[in-house]
GROMACS .gro file of C-alpha atoms in nm:
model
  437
    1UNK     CA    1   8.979  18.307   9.263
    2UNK     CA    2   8.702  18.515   9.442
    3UNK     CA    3   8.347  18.349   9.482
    4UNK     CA    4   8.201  18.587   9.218
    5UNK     CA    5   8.420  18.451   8.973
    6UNK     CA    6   8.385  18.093   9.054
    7UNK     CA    7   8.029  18.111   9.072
    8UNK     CA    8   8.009  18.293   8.691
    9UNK     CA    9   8.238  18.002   8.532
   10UNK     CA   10   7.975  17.749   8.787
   11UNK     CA   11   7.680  17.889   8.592
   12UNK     CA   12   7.783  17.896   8.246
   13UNK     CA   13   7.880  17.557   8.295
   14UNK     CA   14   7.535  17.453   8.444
   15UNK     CA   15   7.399  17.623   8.142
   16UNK     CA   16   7.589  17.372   7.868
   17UNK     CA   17   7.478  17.079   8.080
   18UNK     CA   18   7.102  17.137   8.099
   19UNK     CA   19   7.134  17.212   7.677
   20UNK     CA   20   7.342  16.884   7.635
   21UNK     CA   21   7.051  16.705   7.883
   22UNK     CA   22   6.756  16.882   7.713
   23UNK     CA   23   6.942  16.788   7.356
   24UNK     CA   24   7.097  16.485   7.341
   25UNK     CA   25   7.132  16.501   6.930
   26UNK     CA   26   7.267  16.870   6.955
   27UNK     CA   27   7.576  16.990   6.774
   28UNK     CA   28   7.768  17.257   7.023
   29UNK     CA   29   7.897  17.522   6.764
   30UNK     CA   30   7.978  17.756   7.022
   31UNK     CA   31   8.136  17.671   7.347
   32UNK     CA   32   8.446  17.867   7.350
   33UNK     CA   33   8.269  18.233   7.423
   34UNK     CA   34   8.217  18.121   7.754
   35UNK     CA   35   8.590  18.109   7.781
   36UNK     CA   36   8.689  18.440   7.977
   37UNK     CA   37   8.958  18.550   8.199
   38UNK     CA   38   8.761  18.418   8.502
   39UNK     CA   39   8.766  18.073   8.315
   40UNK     CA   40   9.113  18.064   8.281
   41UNK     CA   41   9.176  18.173   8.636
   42UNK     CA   42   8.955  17.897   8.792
   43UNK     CA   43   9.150  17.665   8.500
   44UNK     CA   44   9.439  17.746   8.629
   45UNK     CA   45   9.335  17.701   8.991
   46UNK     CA   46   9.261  17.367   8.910
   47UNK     CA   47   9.573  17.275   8.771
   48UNK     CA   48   9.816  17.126   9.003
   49UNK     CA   49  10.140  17.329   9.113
   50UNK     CA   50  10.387  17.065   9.184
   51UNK     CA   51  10.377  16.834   8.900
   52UNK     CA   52  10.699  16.816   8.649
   53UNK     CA   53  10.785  17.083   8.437
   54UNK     CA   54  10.703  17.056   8.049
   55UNK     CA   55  11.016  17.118   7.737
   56UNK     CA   56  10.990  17.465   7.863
   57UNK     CA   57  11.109  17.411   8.213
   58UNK     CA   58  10.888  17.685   8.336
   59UNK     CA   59  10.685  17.583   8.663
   60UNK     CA   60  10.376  17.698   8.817
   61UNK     CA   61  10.590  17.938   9.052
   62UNK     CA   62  10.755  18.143   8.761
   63UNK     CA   63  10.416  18.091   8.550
   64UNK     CA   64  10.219  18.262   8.860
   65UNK     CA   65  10.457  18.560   8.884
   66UNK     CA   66  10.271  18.720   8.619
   67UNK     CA   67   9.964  18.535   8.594
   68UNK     CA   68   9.675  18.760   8.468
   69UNK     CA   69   9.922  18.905   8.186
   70UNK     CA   70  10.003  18.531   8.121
   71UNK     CA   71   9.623  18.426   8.088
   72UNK     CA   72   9.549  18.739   7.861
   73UNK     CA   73   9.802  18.616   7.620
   74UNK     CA   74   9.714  18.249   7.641
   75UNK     CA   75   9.392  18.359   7.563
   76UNK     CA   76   9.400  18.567   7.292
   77UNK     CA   77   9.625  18.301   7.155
   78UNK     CA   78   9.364  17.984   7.214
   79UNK     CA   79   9.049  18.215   7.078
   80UNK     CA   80   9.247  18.363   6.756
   81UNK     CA   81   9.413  18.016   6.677
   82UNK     CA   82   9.741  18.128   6.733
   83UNK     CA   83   9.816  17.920   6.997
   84UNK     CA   84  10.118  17.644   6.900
   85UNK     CA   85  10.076  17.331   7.122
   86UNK     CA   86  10.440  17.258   7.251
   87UNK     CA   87  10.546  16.882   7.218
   88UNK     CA   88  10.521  16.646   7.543
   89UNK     CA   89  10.832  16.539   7.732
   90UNK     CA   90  10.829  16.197   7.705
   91UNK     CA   91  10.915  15.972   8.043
   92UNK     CA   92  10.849  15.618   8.159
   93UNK     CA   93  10.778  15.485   8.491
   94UNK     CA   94  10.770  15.157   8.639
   95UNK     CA   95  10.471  14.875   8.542
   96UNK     CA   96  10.494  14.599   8.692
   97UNK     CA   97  10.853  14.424   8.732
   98UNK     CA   98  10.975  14.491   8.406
   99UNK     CA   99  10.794  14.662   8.194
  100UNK     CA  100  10.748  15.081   8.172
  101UNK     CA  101  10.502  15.335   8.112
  102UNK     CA  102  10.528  15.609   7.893
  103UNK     CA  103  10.435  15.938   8.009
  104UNK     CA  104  10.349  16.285   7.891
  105UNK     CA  105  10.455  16.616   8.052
  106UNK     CA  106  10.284  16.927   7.859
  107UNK     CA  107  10.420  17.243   7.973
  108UNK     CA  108  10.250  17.435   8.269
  109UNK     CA  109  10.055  17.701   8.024
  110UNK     CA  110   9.927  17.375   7.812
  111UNK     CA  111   9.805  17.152   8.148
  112UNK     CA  112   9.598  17.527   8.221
  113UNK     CA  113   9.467  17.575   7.844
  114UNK     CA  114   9.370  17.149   7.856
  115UNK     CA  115   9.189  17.241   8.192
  116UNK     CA  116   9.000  17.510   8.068
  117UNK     CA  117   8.890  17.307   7.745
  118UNK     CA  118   8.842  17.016   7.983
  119UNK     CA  119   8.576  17.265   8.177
  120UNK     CA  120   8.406  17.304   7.843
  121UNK     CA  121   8.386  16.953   7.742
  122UNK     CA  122   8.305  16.798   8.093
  123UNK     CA  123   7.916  16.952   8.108
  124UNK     CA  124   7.833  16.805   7.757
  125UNK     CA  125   7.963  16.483   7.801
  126UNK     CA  126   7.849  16.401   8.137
  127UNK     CA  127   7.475  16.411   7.997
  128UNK     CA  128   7.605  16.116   7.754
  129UNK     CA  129   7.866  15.953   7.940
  130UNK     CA  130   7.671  15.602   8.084
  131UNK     CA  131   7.677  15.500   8.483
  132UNK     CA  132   7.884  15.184   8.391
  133UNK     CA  133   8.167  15.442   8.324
  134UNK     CA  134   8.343  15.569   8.653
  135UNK     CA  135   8.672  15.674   8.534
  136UNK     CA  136   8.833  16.006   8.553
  137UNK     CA  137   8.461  16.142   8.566
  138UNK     CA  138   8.355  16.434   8.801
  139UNK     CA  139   8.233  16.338   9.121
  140UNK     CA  140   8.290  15.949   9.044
  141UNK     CA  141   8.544  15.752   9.205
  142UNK     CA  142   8.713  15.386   9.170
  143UNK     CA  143   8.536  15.295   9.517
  144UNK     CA  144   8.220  15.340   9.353
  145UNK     CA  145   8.319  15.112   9.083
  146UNK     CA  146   8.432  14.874   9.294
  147UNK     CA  147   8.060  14.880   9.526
  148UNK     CA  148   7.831  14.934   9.242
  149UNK     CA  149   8.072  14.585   9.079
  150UNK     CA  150   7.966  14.404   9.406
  151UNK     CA  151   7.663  14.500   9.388
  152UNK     CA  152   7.598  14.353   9.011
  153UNK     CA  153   7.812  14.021   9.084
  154UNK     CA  154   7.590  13.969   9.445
  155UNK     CA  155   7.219  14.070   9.242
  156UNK     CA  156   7.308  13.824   8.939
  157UNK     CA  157   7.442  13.582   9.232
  158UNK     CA  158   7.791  13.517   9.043
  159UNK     CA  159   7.802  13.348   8.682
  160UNK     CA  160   8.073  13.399   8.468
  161UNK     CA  161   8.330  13.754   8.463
  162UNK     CA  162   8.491  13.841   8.125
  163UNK     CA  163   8.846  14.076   8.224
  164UNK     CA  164   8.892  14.287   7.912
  165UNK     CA  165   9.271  14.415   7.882
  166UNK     CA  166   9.375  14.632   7.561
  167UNK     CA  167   9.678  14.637   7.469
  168UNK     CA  168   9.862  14.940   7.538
  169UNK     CA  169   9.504  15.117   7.497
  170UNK     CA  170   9.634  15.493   7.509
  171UNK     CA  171   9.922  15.486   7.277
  172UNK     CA  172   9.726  15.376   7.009
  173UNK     CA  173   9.389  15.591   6.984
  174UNK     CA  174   9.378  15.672   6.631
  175UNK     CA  175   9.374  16.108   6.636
  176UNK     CA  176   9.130  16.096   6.327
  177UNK     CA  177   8.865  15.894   6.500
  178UNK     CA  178   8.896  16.036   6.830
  179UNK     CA  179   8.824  16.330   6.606
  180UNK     CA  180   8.525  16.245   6.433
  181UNK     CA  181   8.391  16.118   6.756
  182UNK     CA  182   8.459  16.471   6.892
  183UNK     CA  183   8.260  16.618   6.585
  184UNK     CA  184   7.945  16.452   6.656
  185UNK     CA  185   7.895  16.658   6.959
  186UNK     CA  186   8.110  16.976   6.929
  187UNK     CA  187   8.211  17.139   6.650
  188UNK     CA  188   8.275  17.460   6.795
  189UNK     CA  189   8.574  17.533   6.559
  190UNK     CA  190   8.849  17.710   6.894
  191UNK     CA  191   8.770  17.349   7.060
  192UNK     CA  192   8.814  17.089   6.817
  193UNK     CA  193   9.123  17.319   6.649
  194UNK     CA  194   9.314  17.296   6.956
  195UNK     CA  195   9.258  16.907   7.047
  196UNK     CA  196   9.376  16.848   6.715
  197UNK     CA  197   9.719  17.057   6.810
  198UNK     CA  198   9.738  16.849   7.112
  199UNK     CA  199   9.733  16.514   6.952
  200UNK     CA  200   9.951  16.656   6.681
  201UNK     CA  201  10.175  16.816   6.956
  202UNK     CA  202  10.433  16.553   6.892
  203UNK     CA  203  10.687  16.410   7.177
  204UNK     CA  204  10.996  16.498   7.290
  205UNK     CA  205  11.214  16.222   7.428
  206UNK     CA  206  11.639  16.269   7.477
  207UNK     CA  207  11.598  16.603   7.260
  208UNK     CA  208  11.462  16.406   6.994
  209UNK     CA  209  11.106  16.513   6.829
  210UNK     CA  210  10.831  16.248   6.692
  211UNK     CA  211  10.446  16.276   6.594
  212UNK     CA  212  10.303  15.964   6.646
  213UNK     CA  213   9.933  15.921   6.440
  214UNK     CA  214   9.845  15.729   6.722
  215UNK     CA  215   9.776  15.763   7.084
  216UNK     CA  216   9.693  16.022   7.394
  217UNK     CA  217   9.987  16.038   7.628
  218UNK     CA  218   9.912  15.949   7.948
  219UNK     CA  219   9.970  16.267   8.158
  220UNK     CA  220   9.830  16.481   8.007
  221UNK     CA  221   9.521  16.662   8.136
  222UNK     CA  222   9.281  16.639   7.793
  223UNK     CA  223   9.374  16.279   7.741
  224UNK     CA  224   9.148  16.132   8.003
  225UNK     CA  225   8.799  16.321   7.843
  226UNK     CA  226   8.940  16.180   7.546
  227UNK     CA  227   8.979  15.836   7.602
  228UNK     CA  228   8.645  15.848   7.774
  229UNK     CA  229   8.481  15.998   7.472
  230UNK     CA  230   8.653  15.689   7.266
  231UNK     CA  231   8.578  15.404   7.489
  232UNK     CA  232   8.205  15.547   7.527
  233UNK     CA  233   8.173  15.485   7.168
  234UNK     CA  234   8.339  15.179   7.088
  235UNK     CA  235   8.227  15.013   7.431
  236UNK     CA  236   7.980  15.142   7.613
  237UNK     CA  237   7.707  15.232   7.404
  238UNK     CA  238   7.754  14.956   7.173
  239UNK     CA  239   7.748  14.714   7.522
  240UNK     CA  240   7.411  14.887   7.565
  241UNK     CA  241   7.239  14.900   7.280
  242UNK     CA  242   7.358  14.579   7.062
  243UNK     CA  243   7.547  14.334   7.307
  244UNK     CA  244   7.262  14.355   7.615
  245UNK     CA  245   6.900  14.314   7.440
  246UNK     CA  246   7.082  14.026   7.283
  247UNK     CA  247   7.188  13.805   7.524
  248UNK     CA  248   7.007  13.530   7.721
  249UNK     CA  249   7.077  13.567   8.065
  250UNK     CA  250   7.155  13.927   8.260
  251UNK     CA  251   7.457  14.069   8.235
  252UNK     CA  252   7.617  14.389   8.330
  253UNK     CA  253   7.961  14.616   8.315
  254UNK     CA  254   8.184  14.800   8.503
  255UNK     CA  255   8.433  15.021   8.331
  256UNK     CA  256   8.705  15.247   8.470
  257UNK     CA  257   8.915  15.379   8.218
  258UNK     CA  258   9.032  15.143   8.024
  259UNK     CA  259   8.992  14.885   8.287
  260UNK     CA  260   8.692  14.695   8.158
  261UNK     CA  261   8.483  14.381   8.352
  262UNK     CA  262   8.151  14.234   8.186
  263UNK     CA  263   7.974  13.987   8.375
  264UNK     CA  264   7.746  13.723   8.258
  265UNK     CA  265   7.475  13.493   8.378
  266UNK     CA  266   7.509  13.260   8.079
  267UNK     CA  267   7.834  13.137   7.926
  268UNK     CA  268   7.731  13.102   7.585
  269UNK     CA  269   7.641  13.458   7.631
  270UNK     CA  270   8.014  13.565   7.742
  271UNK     CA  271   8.174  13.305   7.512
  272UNK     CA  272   7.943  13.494   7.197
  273UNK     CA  273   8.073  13.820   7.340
  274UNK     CA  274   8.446  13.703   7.320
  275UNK     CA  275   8.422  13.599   6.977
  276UNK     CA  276   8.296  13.913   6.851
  277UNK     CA  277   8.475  14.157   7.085
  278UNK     CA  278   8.831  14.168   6.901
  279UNK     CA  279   8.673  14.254   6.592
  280UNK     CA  280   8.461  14.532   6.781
  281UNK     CA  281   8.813  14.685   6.860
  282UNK     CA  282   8.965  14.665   6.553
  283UNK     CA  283   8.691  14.857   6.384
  284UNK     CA  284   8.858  15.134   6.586
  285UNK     CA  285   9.217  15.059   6.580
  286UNK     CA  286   9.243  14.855   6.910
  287UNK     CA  287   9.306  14.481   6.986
  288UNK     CA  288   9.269  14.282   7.263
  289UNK     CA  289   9.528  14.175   7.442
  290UNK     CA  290   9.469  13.769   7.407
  291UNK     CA  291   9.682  13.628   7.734
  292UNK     CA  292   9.559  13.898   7.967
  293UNK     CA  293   9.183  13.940   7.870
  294UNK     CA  294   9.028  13.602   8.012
  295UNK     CA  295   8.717  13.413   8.100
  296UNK     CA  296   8.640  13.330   8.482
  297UNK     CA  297   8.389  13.110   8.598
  298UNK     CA  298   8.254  13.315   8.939
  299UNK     CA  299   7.947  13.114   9.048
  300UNK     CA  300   7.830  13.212   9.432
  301UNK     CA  301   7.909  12.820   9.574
  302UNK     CA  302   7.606  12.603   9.669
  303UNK     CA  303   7.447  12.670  10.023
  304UNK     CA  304   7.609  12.423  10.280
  305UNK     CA  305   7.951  12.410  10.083
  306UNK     CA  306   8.243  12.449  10.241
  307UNK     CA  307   8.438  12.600   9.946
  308UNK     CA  308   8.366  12.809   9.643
  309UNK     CA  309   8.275  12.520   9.326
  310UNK     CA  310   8.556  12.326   9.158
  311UNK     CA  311   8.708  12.567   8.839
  312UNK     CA  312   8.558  12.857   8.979
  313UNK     CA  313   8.873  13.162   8.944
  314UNK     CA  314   8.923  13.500   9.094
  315UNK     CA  315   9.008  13.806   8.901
  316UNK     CA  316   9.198  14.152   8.975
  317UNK     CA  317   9.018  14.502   8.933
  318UNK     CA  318   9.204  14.809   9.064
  319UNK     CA  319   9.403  14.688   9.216
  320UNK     CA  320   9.217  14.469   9.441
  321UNK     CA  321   9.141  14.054   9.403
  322UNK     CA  322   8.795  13.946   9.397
  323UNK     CA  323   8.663  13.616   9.537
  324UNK     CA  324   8.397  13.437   9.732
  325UNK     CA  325   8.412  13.418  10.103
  326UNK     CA  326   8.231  13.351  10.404
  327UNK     CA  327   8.050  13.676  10.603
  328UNK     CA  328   8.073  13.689  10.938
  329UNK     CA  329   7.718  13.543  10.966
  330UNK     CA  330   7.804  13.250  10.715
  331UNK     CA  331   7.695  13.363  10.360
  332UNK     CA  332   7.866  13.305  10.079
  333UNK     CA  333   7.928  13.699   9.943
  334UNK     CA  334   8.186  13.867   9.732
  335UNK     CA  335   8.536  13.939   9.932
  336UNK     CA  336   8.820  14.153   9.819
  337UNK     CA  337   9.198  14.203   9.950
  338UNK     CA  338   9.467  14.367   9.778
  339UNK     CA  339   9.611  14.244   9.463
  340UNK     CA  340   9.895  14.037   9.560
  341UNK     CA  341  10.078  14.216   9.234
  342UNK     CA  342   9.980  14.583   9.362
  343UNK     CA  343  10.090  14.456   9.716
  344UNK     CA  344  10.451  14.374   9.638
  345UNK     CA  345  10.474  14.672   9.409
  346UNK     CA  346  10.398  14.899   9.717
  347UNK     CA  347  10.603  14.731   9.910
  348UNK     CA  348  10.880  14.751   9.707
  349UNK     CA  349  10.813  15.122   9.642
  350UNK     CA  350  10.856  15.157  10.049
  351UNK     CA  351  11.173  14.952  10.038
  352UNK     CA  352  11.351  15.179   9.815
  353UNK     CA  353  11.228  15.467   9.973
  354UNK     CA  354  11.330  15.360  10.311
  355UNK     CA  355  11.668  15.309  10.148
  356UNK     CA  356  11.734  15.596   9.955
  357UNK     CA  357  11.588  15.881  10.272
  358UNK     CA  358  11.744  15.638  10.542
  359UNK     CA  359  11.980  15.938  10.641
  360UNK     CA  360  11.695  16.192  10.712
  361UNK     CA  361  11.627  16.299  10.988
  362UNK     CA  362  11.423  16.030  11.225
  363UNK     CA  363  11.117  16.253  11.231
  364UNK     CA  364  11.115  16.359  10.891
  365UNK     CA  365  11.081  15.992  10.835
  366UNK     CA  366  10.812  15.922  11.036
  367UNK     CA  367  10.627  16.196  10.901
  368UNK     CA  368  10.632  16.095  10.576
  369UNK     CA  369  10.575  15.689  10.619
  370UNK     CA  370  10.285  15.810  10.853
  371UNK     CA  371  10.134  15.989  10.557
  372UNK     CA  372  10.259  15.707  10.306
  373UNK     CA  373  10.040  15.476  10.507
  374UNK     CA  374   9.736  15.675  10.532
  375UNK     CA  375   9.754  15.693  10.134
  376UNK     CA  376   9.754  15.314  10.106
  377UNK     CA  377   9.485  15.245  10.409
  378UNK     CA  378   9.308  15.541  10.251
  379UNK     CA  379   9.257  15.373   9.921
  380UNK     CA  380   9.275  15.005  10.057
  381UNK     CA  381   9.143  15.054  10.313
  382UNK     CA  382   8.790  14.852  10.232
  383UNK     CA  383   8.571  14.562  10.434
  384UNK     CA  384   8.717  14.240  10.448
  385UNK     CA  385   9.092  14.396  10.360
  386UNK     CA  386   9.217  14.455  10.702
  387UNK     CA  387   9.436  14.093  10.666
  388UNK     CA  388   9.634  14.323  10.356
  389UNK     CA  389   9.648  14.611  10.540
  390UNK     CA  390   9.773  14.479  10.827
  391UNK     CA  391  10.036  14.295  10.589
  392UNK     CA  392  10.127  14.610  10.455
  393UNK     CA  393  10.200  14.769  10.781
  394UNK     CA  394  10.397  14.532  10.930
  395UNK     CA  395  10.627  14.496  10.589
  396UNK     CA  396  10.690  14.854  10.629
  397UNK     CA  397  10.747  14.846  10.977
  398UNK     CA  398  11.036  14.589  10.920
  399UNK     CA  399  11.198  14.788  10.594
  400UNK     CA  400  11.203  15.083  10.830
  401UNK     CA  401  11.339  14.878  11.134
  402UNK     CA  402  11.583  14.735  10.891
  403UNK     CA  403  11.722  15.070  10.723
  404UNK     CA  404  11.735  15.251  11.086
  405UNK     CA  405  11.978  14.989  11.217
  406UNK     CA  406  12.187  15.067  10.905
  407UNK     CA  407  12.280  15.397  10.931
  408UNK     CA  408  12.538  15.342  11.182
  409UNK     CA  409  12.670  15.012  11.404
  410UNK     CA  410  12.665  15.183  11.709
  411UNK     CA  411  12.261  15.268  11.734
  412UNK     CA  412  12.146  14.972  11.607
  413UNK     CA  413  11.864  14.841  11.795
  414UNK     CA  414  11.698  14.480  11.812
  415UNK     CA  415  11.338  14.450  11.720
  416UNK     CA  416  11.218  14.481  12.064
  417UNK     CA  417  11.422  14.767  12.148
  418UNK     CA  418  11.243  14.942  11.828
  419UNK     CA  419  10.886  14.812  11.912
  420UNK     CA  420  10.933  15.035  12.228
  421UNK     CA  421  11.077  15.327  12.053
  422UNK     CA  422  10.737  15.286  11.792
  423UNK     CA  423  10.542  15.346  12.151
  424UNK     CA  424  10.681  15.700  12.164
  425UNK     CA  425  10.691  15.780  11.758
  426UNK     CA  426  10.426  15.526  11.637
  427UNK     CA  427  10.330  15.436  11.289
  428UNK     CA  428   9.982  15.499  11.137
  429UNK     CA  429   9.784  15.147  11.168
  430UNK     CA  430   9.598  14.982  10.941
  431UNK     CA  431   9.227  15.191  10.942
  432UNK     CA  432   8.865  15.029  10.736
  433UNK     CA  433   8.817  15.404  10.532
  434UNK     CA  434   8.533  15.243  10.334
  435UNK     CA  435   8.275  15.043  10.564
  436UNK     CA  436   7.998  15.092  10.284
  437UNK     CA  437   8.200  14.886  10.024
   0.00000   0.00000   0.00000
């Protein structure tokens, strides 16, 4: 895409953001005229190349081999309503130790059509869309989560952290509310006509076709604005506007996705919210999953103790464990290390992939540990987590050591022996990526 084009879809979407900002109680009847053949082109340039194919089996190679006659079509197709939203493919990965994911895989064309609406959506809802929501947002990040939860835990000086868990959140958004939801802001008839085909798609699973009232597969690239839209309406501005002015104490939250933390000054406070907060959900069609969503006591310990006060817990958010600990200059302040759950998952993701590429070539291997690493430091890599990274490293250090010496008896080497040949081919240590966190 040239910088004429990309600078024609830049300002037509400035334009819908400074009429959401200027209107927050505006109706968008028309959003879909902006969508053009430039608009497709910088859709599709947005779309990643290298994920799964959809039922169709066509990838982003074959798609691109006749791309502007593809985009005309796809057009004409989204703008006269002609356009038939193919079913997911249906696969699970791994969550945990024994439990699986499901997720969606639309076909290449869909993922660029999704992108484009996505493009149309994104400026209106960002002018609703609250700062406790991080998730899946433009220029918004789980780091900043993570700092701007510091922050709020340090300013309130601990109290008491509520960990909200929904049970199995995105499979069961109910497609008629989401709706609704949708229609309060945008009812430009092209838009909400084709995110109804998309819920309605249906999945495909071992040649086998369902449509499921409920849910937004993961995977695919409309569900996130989606489930955003949802939990901005069931949580957020309800948090706002009727759970804050009524409490007691101060109290705050941090949501990222579906990944929700409120934190509370007062306990009566949190243990009101708790009571009320599964009935909150089921207004919408959600519950609460009662063993994982829990209470923790947080308090920052008394000056002069030596340890954080009796009952007080720690609790996991993306990934990482939160607790108190000593600074370097002796405060008591907020610590975090990797989740000792996420940390044996990774690991174990390294083992098997040590095992199943240990016949590549030695250099190949290194190459792609190296930049294996530098994903995990990259995202892990925050203050006061050097102890995990530096865990991490070495466990991968030894699976590698460990499926070297079994691709034949003859080179085997001891661990010294392979601490010198690291010298000459050396792994990427553990690196601090986020000082300001």
């Amino acid at each position: 895409m040239n910088a004429s084009e990309f600078n024609t879809v830049s300002t037509k979407q400035l334009r819908i953001a400074q009429l959401a900002k200027q209107s927050p109680d505006m109706v968008f009847t028309s959003l879909a005229y902006h969508m053009d053949m430039d608009w497709l082109r910088q859709a599709y340039g947005r779309t990643r190349k290298d994920g799964a194919s959809g039922v169709d089996e066509v990838t982003a190679k074959e798609y691109e081999a006749n791309l502007d006659e593809n985009l005309k079509v796809l057009l004409e197709k989204a703008k006269s309503g002609n356009y038939h939203a193919p079913p997911v493919r249906r696969v699970y990965i791994p969550k945990g130790k024994s439990e699986l994911r499901p997720i969606g895989i639309p076909t290449f064309e869909d993922k660029v059509l999704q992108r484009a609406v996505c493009m149309l959506l994104e400026p209106v809802y960002e002018q609703d869309f609250l700062n406790i929501s991080y998730g899946f947002r433009p220029k918004r990040s789980p780091h900043q989560a993570i700092k701007a939860l510091w922050q709020e835990i340090m300013g309130m000086n601990g109290g008491w952290i509520l960990d909200i868990d929904i049970r199995k959140y995105f499979e069961t958004i109910d497609h008629s509310v989401v709706q609704t939801m949708l229609r309060q802001r945008v009812k430009d008839g092209v838009v909400t006509r084709l995110v109804g085909k998309w819920l309605n798609a249906g999945v495909q699973e071992e040649g086998q076709i369902s449509y499921p009232e409920f849910g937004s597969p993961q995977g695919g690239v409309i569900s996130p604005i989606l489930s955003n839209i949802y939990l901005h309406n069931v949580m957020d501005t309800w948090f706002e506007k009727a759970v804050k002015p009524a409490m007691r104490g101060k109290t705050f939250m941090i949501r990222f996705a579906d990944d929700i933390i409120v934190g509370f000054a007062d306990k009566q406070d949190a243990l009101r919210v708790m009571e009320v907060l599964p009935k909150r959900f089921a207004k919408f069609g959600l519950t609460i999953h009662p063993e994982k969503t829990r209470l923790v006591q947080f308090k920052c310990p008394q000056k002069g103790g030596d340890k954080p006060e009796d009952g007080n817990g720690t609790f996991d958010f993306l990934g990482f464990t939160h607790y108190w600990g000593r600074s370097r200059k002796g405060y008591w302040v907020v610590k975090r290390k990797t989740a000792s759950k996420r940390l044996r998952s990774k690991i174990s993701e390294m083992a098997k992939w040590c095992r199943e590429n240990m016949h590549r070539p030695v250099r190949e291997q290194h190459k792609s540990l190296c930049a294996k690493l530098r994903g995990h430091f990259q995202y892990y890599g925050i203050n006061g987590n050097i102890r995990s990274l530096g865990k991490f490293s070495y466990k991968v250090k030894r699976l590698w050591f460990k499926w070297l010496n079994r691709r034949s008896r003859s080179g085997k080497k001891n661990w010294d022996e392979f601490n010198d040949f690291l010298k000459h081919l050396p792994l990427t240590k553990p690196t601090i990526k986020h000082s300001e966190i």
